[in-house]
Tab-separated table of C-alpha atoms and ligand atoms in Angstrom:
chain	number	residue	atom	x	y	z
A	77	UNK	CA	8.238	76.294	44.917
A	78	UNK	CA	5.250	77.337	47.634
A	79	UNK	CA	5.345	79.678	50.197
A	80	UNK	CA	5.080	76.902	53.039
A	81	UNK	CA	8.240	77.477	55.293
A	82	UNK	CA	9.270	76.725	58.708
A	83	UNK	CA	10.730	79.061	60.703
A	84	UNK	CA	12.717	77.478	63.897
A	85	UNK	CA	10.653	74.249	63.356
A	86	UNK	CA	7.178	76.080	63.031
A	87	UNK	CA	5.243	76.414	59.750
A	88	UNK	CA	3.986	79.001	58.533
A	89	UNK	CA	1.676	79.833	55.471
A	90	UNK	CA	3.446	82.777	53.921
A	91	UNK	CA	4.004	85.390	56.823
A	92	UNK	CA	1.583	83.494	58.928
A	93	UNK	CA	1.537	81.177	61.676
A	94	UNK	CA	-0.501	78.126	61.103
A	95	UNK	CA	-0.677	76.977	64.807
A	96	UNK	CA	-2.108	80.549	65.411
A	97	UNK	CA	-4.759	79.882	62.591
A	98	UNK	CA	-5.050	76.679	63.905
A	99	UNK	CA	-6.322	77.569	66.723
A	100	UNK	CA	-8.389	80.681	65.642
A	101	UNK	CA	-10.015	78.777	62.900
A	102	UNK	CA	-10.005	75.040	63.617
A	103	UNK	CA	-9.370	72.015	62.279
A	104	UNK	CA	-9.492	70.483	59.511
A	105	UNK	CA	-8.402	73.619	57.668
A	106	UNK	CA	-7.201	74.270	53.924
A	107	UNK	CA	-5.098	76.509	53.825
A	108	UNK	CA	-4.385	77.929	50.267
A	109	UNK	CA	-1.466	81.003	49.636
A	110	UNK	CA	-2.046	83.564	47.132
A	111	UNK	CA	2.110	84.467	46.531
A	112	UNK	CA	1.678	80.612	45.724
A	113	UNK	CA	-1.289	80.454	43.375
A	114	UNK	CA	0.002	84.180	41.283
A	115	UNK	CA	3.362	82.283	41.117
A	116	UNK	CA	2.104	79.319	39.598
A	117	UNK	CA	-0.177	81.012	37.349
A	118	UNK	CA	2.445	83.082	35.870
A	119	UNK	CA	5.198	80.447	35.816
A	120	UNK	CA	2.765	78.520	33.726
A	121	UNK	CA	1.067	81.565	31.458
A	122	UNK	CA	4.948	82.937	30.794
A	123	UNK	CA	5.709	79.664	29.579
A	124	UNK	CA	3.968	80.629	26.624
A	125	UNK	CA	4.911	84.112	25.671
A	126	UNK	CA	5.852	84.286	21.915
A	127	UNK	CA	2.811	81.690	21.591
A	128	UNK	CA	-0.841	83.815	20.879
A	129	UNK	CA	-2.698	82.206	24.360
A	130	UNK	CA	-5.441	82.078	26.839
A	131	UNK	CA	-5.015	80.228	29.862
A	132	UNK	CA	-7.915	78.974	31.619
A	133	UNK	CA	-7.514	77.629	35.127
A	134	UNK	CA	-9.726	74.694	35.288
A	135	UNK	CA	-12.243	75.299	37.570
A	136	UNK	CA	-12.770	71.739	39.029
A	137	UNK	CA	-9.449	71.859	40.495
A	138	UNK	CA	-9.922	74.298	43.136
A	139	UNK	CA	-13.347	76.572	42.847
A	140	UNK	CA	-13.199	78.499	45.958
A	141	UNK	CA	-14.492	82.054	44.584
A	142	UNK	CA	-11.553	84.147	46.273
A	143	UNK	CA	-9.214	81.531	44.063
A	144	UNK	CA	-11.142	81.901	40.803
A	145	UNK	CA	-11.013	86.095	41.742
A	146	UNK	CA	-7.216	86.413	41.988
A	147	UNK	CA	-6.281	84.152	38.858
A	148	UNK	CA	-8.944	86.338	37.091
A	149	UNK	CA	-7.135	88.957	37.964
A	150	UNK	CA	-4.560	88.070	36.657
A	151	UNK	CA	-5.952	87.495	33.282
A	152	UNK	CA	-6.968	83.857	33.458
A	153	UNK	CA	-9.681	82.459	31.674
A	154	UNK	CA	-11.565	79.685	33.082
A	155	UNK	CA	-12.145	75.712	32.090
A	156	UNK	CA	-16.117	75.002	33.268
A	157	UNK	CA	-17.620	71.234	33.223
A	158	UNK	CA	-20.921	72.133	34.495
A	159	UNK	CA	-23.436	75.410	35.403
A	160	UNK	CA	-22.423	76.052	38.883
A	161	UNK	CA	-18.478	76.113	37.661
A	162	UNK	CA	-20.349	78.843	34.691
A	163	UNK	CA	-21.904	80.251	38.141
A	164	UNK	CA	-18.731	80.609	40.061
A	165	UNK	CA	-16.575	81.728	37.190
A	166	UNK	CA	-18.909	84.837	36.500
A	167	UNK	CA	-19.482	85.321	40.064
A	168	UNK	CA	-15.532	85.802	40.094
A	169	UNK	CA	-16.125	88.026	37.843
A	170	UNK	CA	-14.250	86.171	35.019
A	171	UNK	CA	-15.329	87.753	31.409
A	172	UNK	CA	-17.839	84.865	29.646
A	173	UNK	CA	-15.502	85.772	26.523
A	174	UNK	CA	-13.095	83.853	28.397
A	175	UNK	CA	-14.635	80.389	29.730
A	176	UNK	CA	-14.663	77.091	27.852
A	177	UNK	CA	-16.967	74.539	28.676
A	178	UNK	CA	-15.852	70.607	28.065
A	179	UNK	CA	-17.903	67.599	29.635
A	180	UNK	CA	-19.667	64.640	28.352
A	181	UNK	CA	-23.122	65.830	29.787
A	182	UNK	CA	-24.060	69.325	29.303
A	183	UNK	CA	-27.558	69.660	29.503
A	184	UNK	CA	-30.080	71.833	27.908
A	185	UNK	CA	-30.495	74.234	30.582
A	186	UNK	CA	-26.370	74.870	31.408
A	187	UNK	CA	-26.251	75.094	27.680
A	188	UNK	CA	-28.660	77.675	27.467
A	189	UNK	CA	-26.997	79.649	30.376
A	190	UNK	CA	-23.900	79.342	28.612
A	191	UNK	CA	-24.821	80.664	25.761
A	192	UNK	CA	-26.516	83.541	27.283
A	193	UNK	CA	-23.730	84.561	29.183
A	194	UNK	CA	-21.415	84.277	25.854
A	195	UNK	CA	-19.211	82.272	26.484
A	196	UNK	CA	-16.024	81.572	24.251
A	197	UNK	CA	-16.855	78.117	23.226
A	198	UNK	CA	-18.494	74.907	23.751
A	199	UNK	CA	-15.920	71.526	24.175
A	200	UNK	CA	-18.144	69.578	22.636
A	201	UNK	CA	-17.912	65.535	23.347
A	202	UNK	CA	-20.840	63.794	21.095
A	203	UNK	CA	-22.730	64.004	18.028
A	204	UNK	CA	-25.903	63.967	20.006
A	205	UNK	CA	-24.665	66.880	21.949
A	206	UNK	CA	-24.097	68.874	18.639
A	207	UNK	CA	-27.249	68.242	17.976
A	208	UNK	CA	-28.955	69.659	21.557
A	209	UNK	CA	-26.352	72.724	21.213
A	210	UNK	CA	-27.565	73.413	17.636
A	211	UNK	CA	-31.265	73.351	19.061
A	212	UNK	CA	-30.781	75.314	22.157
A	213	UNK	CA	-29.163	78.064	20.493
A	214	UNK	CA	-31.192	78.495	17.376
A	215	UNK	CA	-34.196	78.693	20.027
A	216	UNK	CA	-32.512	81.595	21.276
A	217	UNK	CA	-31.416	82.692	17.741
A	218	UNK	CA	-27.901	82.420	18.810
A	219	UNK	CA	-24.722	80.718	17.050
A	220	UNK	CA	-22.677	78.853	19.274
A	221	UNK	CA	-18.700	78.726	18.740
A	222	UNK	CA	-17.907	74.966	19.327
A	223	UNK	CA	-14.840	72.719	19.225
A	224	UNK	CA	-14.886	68.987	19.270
A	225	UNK	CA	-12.786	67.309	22.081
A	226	UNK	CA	-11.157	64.531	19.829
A	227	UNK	CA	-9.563	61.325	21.593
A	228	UNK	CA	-6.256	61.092	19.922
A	229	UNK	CA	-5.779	57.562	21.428
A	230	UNK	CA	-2.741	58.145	23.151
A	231	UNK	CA	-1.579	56.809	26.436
A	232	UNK	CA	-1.422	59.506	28.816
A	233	UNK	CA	0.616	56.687	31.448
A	234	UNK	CA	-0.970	57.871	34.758
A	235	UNK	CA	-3.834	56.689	36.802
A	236	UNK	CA	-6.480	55.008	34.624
A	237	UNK	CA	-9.000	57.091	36.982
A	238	UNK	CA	-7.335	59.942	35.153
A	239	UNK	CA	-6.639	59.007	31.578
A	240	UNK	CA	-9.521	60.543	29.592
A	241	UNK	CA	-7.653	60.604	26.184
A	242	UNK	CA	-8.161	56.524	24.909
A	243	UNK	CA	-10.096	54.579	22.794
A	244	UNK	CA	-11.354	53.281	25.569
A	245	UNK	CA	-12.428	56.343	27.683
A	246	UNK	CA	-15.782	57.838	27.927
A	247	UNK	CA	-14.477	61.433	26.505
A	248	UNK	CA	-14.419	63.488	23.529
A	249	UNK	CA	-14.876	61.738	20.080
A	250	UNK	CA	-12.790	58.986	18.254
A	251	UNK	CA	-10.317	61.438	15.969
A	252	UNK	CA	-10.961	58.318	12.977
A	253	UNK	CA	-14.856	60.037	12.919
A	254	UNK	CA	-13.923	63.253	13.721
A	255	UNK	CA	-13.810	64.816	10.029
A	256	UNK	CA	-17.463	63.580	10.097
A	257	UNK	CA	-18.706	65.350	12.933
A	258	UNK	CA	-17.201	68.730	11.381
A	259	UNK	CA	-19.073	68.521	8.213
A	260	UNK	CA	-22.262	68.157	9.942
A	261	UNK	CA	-21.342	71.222	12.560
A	262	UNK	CA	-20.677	73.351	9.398
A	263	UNK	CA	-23.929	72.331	7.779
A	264	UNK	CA	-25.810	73.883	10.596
A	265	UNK	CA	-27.445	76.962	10.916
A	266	UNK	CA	-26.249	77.713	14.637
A	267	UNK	CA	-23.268	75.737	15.092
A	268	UNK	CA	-19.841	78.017	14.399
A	269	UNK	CA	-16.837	75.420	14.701
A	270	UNK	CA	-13.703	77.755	15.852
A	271	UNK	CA	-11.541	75.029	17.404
A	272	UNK	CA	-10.200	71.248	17.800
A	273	UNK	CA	-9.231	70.469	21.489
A	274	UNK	CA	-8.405	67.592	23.522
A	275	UNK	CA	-7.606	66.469	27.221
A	276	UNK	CA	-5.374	63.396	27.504
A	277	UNK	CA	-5.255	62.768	31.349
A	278	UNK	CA	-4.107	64.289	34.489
A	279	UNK	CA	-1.006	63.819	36.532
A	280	UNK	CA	1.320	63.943	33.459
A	281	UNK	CA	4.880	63.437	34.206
A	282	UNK	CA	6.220	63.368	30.437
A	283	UNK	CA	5.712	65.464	27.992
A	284	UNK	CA	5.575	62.805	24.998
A	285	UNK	CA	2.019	61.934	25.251
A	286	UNK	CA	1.010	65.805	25.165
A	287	UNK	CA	3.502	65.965	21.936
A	288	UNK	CA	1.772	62.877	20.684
A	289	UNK	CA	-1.457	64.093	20.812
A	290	UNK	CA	-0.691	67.747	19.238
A	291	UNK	CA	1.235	65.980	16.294
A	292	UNK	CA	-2.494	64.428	15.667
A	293	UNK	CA	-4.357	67.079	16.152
A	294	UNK	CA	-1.983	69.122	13.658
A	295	UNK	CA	-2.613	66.697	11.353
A	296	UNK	CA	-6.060	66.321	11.709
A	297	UNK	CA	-5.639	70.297	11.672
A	298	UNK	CA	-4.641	70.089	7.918
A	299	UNK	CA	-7.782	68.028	7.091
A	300	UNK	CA	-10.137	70.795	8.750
A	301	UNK	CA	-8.391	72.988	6.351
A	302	UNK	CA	-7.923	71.099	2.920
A	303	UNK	CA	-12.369	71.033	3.821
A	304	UNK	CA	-12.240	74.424	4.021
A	305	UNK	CA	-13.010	75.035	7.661
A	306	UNK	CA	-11.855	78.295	9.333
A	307	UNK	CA	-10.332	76.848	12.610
A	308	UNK	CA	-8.933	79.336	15.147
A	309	UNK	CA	-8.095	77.547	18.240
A	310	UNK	CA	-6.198	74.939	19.267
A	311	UNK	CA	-7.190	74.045	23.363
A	312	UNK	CA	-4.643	71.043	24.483
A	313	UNK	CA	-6.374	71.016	28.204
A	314	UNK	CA	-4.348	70.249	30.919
A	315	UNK	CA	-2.774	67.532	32.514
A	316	UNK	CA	0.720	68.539	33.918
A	317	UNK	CA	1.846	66.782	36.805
A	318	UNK	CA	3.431	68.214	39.684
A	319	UNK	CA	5.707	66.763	42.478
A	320	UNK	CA	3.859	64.995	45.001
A	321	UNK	CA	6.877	62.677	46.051
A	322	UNK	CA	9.828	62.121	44.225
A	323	UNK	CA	7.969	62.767	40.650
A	324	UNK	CA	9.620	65.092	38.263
A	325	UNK	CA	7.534	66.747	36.078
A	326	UNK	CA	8.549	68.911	33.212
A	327	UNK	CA	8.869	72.478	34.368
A	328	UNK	CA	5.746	74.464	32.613
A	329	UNK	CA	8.536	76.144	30.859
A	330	UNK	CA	9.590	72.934	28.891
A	331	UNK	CA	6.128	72.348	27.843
A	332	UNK	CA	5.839	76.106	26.467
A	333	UNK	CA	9.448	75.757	24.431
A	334	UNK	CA	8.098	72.228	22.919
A	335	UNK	CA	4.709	73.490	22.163
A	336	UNK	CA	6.135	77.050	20.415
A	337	UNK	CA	8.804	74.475	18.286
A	338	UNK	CA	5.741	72.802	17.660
A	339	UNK	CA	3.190	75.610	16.684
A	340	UNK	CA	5.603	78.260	14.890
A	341	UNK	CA	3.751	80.018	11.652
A	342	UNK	CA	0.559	77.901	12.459
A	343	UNK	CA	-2.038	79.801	12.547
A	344	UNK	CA	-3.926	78.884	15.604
A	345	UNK	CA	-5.008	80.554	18.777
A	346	UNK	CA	-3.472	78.309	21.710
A	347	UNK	CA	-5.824	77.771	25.038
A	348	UNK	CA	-4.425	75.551	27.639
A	349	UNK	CA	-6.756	74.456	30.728
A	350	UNK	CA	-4.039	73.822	33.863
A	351	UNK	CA	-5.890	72.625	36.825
A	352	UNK	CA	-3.192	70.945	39.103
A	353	UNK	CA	-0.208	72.112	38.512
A	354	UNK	CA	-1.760	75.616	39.514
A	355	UNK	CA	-3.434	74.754	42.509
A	356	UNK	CA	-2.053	71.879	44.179
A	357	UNK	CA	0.671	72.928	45.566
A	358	UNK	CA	-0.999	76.315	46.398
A	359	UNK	CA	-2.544	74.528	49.422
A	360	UNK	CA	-2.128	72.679	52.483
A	361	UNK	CA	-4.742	70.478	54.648
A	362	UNK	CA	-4.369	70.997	58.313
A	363	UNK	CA	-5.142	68.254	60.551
A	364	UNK	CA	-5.003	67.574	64.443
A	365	UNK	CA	-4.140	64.368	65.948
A	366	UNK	CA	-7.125	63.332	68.074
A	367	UNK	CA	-6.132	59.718	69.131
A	368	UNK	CA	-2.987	57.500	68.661
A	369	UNK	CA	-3.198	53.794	69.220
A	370	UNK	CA	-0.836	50.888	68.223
A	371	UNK	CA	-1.695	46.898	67.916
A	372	UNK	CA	0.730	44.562	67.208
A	373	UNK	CA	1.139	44.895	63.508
A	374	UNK	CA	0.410	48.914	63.507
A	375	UNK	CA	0.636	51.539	64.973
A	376	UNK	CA	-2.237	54.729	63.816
A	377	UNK	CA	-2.658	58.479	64.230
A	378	UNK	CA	-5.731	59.166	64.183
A	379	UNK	CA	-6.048	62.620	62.473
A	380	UNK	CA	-9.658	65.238	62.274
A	381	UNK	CA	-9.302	65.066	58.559
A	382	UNK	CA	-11.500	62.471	56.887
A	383	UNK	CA	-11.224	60.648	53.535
A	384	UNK	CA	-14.611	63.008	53.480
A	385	UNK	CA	-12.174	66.331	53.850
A	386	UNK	CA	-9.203	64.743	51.576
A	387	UNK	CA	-10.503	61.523	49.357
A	388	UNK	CA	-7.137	61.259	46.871
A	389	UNK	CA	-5.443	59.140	49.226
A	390	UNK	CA	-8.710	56.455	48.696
A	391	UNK	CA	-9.705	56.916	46.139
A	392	UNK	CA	-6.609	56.592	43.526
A	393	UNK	CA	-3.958	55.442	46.508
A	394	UNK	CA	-2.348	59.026	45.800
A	395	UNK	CA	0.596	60.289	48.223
A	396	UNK	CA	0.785	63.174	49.583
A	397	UNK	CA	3.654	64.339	51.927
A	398	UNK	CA	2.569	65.274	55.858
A	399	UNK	CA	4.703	66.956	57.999
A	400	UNK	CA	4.256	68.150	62.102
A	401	UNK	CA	2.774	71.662	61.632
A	402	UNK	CA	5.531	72.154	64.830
A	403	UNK	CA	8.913	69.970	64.494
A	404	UNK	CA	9.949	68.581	68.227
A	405	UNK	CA	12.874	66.701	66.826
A	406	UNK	CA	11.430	63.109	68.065
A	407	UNK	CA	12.331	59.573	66.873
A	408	UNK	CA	10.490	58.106	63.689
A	409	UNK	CA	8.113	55.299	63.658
A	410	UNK	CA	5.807	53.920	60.725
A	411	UNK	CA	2.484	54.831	61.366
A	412	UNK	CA	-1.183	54.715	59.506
A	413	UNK	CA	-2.770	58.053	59.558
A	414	UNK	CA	-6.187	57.593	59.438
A	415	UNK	CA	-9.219	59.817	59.533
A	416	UNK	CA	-12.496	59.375	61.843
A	417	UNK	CA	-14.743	57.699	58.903
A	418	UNK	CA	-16.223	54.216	59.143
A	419	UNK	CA	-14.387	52.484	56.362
A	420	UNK	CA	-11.196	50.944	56.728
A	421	UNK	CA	-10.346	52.719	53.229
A	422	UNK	CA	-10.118	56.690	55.305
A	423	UNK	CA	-6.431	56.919	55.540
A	424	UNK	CA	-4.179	59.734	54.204
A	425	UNK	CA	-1.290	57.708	54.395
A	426	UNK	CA	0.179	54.310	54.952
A	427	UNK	CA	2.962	52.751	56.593
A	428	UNK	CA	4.491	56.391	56.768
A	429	UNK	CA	7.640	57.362	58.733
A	430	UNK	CA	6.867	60.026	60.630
A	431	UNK	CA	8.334	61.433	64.219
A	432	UNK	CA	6.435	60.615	67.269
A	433	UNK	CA	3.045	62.611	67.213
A	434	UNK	CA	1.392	63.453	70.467
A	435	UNK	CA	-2.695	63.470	70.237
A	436	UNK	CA	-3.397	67.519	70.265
A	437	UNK	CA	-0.661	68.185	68.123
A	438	UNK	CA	-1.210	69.105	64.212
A	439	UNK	CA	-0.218	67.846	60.406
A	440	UNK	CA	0.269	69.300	57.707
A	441	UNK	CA	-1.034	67.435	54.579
A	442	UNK	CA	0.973	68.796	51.549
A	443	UNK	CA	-0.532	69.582	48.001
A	444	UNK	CA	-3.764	69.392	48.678
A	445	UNK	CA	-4.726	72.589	46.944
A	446	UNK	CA	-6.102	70.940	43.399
A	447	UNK	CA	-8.827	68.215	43.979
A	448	UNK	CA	-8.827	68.826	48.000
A	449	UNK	CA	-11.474	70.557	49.390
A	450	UNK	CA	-13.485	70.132	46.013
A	451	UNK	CA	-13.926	66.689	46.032
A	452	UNK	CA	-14.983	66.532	50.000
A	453	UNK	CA	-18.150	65.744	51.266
A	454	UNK	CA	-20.541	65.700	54.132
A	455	UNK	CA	-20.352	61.557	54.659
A	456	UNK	CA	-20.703	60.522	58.221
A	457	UNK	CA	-22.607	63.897	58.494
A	458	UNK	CA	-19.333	65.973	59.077
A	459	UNK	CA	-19.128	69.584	58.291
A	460	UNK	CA	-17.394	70.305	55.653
A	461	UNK	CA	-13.834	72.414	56.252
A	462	UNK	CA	-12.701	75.780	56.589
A	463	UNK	CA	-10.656	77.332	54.054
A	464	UNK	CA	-8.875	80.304	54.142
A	465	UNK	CA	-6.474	82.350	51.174
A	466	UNK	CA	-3.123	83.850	53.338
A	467	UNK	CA	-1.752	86.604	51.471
A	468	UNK	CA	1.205	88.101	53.005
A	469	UNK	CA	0.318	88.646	56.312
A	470	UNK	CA	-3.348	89.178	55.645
A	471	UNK	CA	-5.701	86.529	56.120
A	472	UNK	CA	-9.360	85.796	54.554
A	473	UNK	CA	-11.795	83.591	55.119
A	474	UNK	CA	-12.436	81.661	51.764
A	475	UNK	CA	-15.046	79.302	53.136
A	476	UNK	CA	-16.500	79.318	56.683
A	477	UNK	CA	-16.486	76.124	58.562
A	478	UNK	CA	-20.216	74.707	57.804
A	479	UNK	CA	-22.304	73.593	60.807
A	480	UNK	CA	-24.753	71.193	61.886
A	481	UNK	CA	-27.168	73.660	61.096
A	482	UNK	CA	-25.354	73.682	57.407
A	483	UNK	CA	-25.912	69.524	57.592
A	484	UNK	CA	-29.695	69.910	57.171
A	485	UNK	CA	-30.365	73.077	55.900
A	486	UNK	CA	-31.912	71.809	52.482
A	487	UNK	CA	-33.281	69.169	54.580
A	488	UNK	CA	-37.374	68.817	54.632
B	562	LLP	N1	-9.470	70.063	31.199
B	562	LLP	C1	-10.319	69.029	31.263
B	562	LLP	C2	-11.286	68.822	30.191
B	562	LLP	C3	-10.268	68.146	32.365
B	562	LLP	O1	-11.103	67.113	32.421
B	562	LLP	C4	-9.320	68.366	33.398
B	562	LLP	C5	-9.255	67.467	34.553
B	562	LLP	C6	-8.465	69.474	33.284
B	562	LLP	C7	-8.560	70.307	32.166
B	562	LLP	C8	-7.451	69.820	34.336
B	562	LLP	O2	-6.494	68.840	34.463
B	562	LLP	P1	-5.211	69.087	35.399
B	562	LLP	O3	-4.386	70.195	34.772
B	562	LLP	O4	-5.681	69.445	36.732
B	562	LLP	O5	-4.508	67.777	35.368
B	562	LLP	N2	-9.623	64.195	40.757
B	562	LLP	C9	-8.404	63.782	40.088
B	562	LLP	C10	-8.117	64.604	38.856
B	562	LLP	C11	-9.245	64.590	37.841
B	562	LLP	C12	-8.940	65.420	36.642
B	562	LLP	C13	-10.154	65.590	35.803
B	562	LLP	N3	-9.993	66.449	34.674
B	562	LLP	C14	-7.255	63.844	41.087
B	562	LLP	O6	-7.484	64.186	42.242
B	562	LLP	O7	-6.127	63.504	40.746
C-alpha cells in the first residue's frame, strides 16, 4: 500500500496535488512520500519482533539525505557499499554503531574512514580484503568487527543482473572455503569476526531461496562454533521483491514468521539490509509528454524522463506501471513511451496500453522510489531531476533540480 491516490481522476502524493507540484517544480520530478517510506519501514522492522534485530535500509536503494534522516529516525540502521554511502549515512545522522559495510572493493581509504567513524562491521568479500582491513586498522591500532559474506550457491531465480548469491557471481566467498577464511581472521591481531552474512539477489518473489540460504548458513553456523568462534550476528541482506505488475511477493510479515521458526533459541543477533521493498514503492517519477508521433507499426509518447532519469526499464527490461497524472477517460491505444536520449534502448515502456495522451499532459511512472533517481545520470548532458519528500500536506525539497551551471561545475 502507498499513499498515491486519485481523487476525482487527479493524483495526488499524499494530501498533495501533483499537477500543482508539477508545475511549481518541473518535470521530470521524483516524488517520494514519507507516510509511505515510515509504513514500509515498520511493516518490514515489525515483521521481526520476538526476533533480537537491526534493520538497515540499504543505502544504494534510495540515498536522498531527507530519506536516510526519517528511516533513521525511526531506528534504522544503514547497509553502505562505498564512502560517500558512509558519508551520507552519518550526514543523516545515522549512529556509525549502526552501519554495515558489504562490497567487493573497499579500498584503503573508505576502510580507514570506516573504521574511524566505528562502524558496526565490515561485510567482508575476499581473503585479500581481510588482509588490507587487518592492515588498515592495526595502523590505526584499531580492531575491526568483520563478517564474511559467504555465497551459499543458491539460485535466487530473478534477473541474473541481480543474483549475487552463485558460484558463479563475483560476491562474497565460496561457503566450501569459508571455514578457512575464519581461522585466518581469528589468527589476527586486528581482525574481530562477530558475524556470517550473505546477500542472495534482489527482486525475490519466493521465500525458498532466502530459507535455503539460512539453512546453510546455520549449518555452517555450527562449524564456526564446534572451532570455537564467538559469532554474534547473523545479516541475511535483502532481496524482497515487491509488486511491480502482477508479482506477488511474500508479505515482509511471512518472511519474519519463517525466519523466527527458523532462528528460535539460536543465539544470534539478526540484521537484515531491505533496500527495495522499502523504497520502491515510496516513490513516483513524474514525466510530461513533450511530443507524440505514430508510424505505421507504432505509435510513441515521447515523455521528459530519460533512460538517464529512470534506466530499469533498459537496462534489465523491468516494468513499471504509468498512469495519466490527470484521468480524461479517453480510448486506449498501445504506445512506446520513450524518453529524449539518443539510443533506441530510452524507453520506459513498450507496447503499453495506455489512454490517449495529449503532448503537455503528465505520467506518472510507478515504483520508482528504489534504484530511480540513484542510478540516473547526466548522459546527453541533462540535468539531473528534482526530488521532493511530501509529508502530509507539507512539502520539501529533497534535491533541487541541477542546472547547466551544475553540468560543468567540476569541469576545468
Ligand atoms: N545488501 C546488499 C549487499 C546488496 O547488494 C543489496 C542490493 C541489498 C542489500 C538491497 O537489496 P534489495 O532489498 O533492494 O533487493 N539496481 C537493481 C538492484 C541492484 C541490487 C543490488 N544490491 C535494480 O534496479 O533492480
Amino acid at each position: 500500500m502507498h499513499h498515491f491516490q486519485y481523487r476525482d481522476g487527479r493524483l495526488y502524493a499524499e494530501e498533495v496535488s501533483v499537477t500543482a507540484l508539477a508545475e511549481e517544480y518541473g518535470t521530470p520530478l521524483y516524488l517520494y512520500s514519507a507516510a509511505t517510506f515510515r509504513r514500509h519501514f515498520k511493516a518490514f522492522d515489525s515483521a521481526f519482533d520476538g526476533i533480537e534485530h537491526l534493520t538497515c535500509f540499504s543505502v544504494k536503494a534510495n540515498s536522498n539525505l531527507a530519506v536516510l534522516r526519517l528511516l533513521g529516525e525511526m531506528g534504522a540502521g544503514m547497509d553502505i557499499v562505498s564512502g560517500g554511502e558512509l558519508y551520507r549515512a552519518l550526514k543523516a545522522g545515522v549512529p556509525a554503531g549502526r552501519i554495515v559495510y558489504s562490497g567487493v572493493g573497499k579500498r584503503p581509504s573508505e576502510i580507514r574512514e570506516a573504521l574511524e567513524a566505528g562502524i558496526l562491521m565490515f561485510n567482508v568479500e575476499s581473503v585479500a580484503e581481510l588482509h588490507k582491513i587487518n592492515e588498515v586498522a592495526g595502523s590505526m591500532g584499531k580492531t575491526a568487527k568483520i563478517s564474511f559474506r559467504i555465497n551459499p550457491d543458491v539460485d535466487p531465480q530473478t534477473h541474473p543482473y541481480i543474483s549475487t548469491g552463485m558460484k558463479k557471481n563475483k560476491f562474497g566467498l565460496d561457503i566450501d572455503h569459508s571455514l578457512e577464511a575464519y581461522e585466518l581472521a581469528a589468527g589476527m591481531e586486528h581482525i574481530d569476526p562477530v558475524g556470517m552474512d550473505c546477500h542472495i539477489g534482489s527482486q525475490l518473489t519466493s521465500l525458498d531461496p532466502f530459507l535455503e540460504a539460512l539453512d546453510k548458513l546455520l549449518v555452517f553456523y555450527g562449524r564456526l562454533k564446534d572451532m570455537g568462534l564467538n559469532i554474534t550476528y547473523l545479516d541475511l541482506g535483502g532481496g524482497l521483491g515487491i509488486p511491480y505488475d502482477s508479482e506477488e511477493p511474500p508479505h515482509p510479515s511471512e518472511f519474519g514468521q519463517a525466519l523466527r521458526k527458523r532462528l528460535e533459541g539460536v543465539p544470534l543477533k539478526l540484521i537484515l539490509e531491505p533496500g527495495r521493498v522499502v523504497a520502491g514503492n515510496s516513490g513516483v517519477l513524474i514525466t510530461e509528454v513533450v511530443y507524440t508521433k505514430s508510424n505505421p507499426s507504432k505509435n510513441f509518447l515521447i515523455v521528459d524522463a530519460g533512460m538517464n532519469d529512470l534506466i530499469r526499464p533498459s537496462l534489465y527490461g523491468s516494468y513499471h506501471k504509468i498512469e495519466e497524472v490527470e484521468h480524461h477517460g479517453r480510448s486506449a491505444s498501445l504506445y512506446d513511451v520513450v524518453g529524449p536520449i539518443c539510443e533506441s534502448g530510452d524507453f520506459l515502456a513498450r507496447d503499453r496500453e495506455l489512454p490517449e495522451v495529449q503532448a503537455g499532459e503528465r505520467l506518472a511512472v510507478y515504483s520508482a522510489g528504489a534504484y530511480g533517481f540513484v542510478m540516473s545520470s547526466n548522459y546527453n548532458s541533462r540535468p539531473r531531476a528534482c526530488e521532493l519528500l511530501v509529508d502530509g500536506d507539507k512539502v520539501t525539497v529533497a534535491r533541487k533540480r541541477e542546472t547547466y551551471e551544475d553540468l560543468v561545475e567540476n569541469e576545468c
